[in-house]
Structure formats: structure tokens, C-alpha cells
XYZ file of C-alpha atoms in Angstrom:
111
model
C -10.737 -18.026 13.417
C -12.709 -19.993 11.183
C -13.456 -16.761 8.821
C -9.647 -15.677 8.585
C -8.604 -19.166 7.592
C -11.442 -18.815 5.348
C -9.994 -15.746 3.907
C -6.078 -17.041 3.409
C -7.278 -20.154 1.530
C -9.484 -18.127 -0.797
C -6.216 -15.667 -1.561
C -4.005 -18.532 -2.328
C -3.346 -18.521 -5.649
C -5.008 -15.444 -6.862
C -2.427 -12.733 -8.717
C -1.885 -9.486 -6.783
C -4.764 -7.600 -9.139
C -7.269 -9.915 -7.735
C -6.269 -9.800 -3.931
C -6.327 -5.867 -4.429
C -9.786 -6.151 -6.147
C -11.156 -8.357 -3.333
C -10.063 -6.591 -0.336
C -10.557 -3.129 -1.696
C -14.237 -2.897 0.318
C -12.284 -3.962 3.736
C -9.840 -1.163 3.777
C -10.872 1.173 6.847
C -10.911 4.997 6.670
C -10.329 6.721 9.753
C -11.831 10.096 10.914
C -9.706 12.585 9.791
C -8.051 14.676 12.880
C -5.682 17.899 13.182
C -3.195 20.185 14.621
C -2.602 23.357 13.749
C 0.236 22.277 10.936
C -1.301 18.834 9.411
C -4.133 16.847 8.955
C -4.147 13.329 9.605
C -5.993 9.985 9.210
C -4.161 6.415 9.392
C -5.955 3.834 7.042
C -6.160 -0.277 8.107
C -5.118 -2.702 5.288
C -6.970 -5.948 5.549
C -3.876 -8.014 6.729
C -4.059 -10.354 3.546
C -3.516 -6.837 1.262
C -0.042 -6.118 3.851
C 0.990 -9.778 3.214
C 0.886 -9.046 -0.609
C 2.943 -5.944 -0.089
C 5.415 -7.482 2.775
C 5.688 -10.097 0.046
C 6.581 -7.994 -2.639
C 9.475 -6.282 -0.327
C 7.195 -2.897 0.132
C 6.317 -3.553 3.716
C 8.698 -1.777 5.747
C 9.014 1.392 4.744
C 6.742 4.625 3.662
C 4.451 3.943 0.378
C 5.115 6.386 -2.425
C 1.697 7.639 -3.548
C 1.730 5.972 -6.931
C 2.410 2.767 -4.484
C -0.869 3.049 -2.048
C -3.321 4.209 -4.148
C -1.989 1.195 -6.692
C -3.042 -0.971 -3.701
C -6.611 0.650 -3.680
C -6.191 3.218 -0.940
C -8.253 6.201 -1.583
C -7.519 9.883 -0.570
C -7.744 13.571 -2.080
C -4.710 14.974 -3.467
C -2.249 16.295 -0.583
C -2.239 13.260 1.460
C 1.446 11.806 2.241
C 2.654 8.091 3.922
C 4.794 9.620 6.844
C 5.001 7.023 9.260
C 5.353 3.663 10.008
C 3.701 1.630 13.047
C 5.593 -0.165 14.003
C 3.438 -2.219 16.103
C 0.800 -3.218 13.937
C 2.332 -2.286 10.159
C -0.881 -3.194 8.422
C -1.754 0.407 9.722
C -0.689 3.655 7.526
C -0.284 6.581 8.897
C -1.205 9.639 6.555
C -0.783 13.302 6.930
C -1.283 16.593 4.491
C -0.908 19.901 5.104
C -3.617 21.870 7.251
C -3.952 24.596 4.446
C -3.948 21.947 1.796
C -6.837 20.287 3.460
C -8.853 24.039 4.303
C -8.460 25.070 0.547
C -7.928 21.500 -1.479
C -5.160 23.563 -3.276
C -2.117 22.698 -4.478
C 1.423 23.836 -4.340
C 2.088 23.682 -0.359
C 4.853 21.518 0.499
C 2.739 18.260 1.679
C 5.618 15.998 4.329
């Protein structure tokens, strides 16, 4: 608990570049997994990064790609915010399209 606290004090005050900057290393990457029409992955935002966007009125609903990867979110082209979870909203859920991800090609319809 210690640590966290730790971690909100240090973010007060800092602009919204800086808290990006800083918690860029603690965004997690999941294995990427598939069916036969999309790929997925979902992608954990260090909760102090999801208060920045919550804060900013972005929270609740999908990220537009210019939007995520503005935040420091990392992916190949093709990859699409399609879901919210509800449950724990720091959590993105991403998805592309399966022949997108076999060739890394463009022009398939991606959501």
C-alpha cells in the first residue's frame, strides 16, 4: 500500500506528458490470442495513466487510435479498441483482423 501511495503523491502535480512518460514502462502487453476471424490482446494501464484519461473525460468509452497510442500504448498497424471492461476499465481490450495479423497488410476492414 505503501508503494501505490508512493506512486499518487509522485503524480500530483506533474502535466499529463510527464505521467504518460513515467508510466509508459508499466503498461502490460498481453499474449496475443485468436479465433478464426480476429486477433486479440487486452493491454493493462497502470491505474494512475486511466485516472489521467477518466480525468480528461476519455474513460468510458472506446479509444480512437490517435487517442491510445497518444497515451503510449504500442501495437502494429491493424489493431482496434473494441471493448470496454467494464469491471476493471484500466483494461483495453484490442482486436485486428486474423488476415491483417497473418500478412501485416493493409486494406481489410479492422472492427
Amino acid at each position: 500500500m505503501k508503494d501505490i501511495y508512493a506512486t499518487k503523491t509522485q503524480m500530483k502535480g506533474m502535466n499529463p506528458a510527464e505521467i504518460i512518460e513515467k508510466c509508459a514502462d508499466k503498461i502490460y502487453y498481453s499474449e496475443k490470442y485468436e479465433d478464426d476471424e480476429f486477433q486479440y490482446r487486452h493491454v493493462i494501464l497502470p491505474k494512475e495513466l486511466y485516472a489521467l484519461i477518466k480525468s480528461a473525460g476519455i474513460g468510458e468509452r472506446l479509444l480512437k487510435e490517435n487517442e491510445w497510442r497518444s497515451l503510449g500504448v504500442q501495437g502494429s498497424l491493424g489493431w482496434c479498441h473494441y471493448a470496454l471492461h467494464k469491471p476493471e476499465p484500466h483494461i483495453l481490450l484490442f482486436r485486428r483482423n486474423i488476415e491483417i495479423a497473418r500478412s501485416q497488410e493493409g486494406g481489410v476492414k479492422m472492427c
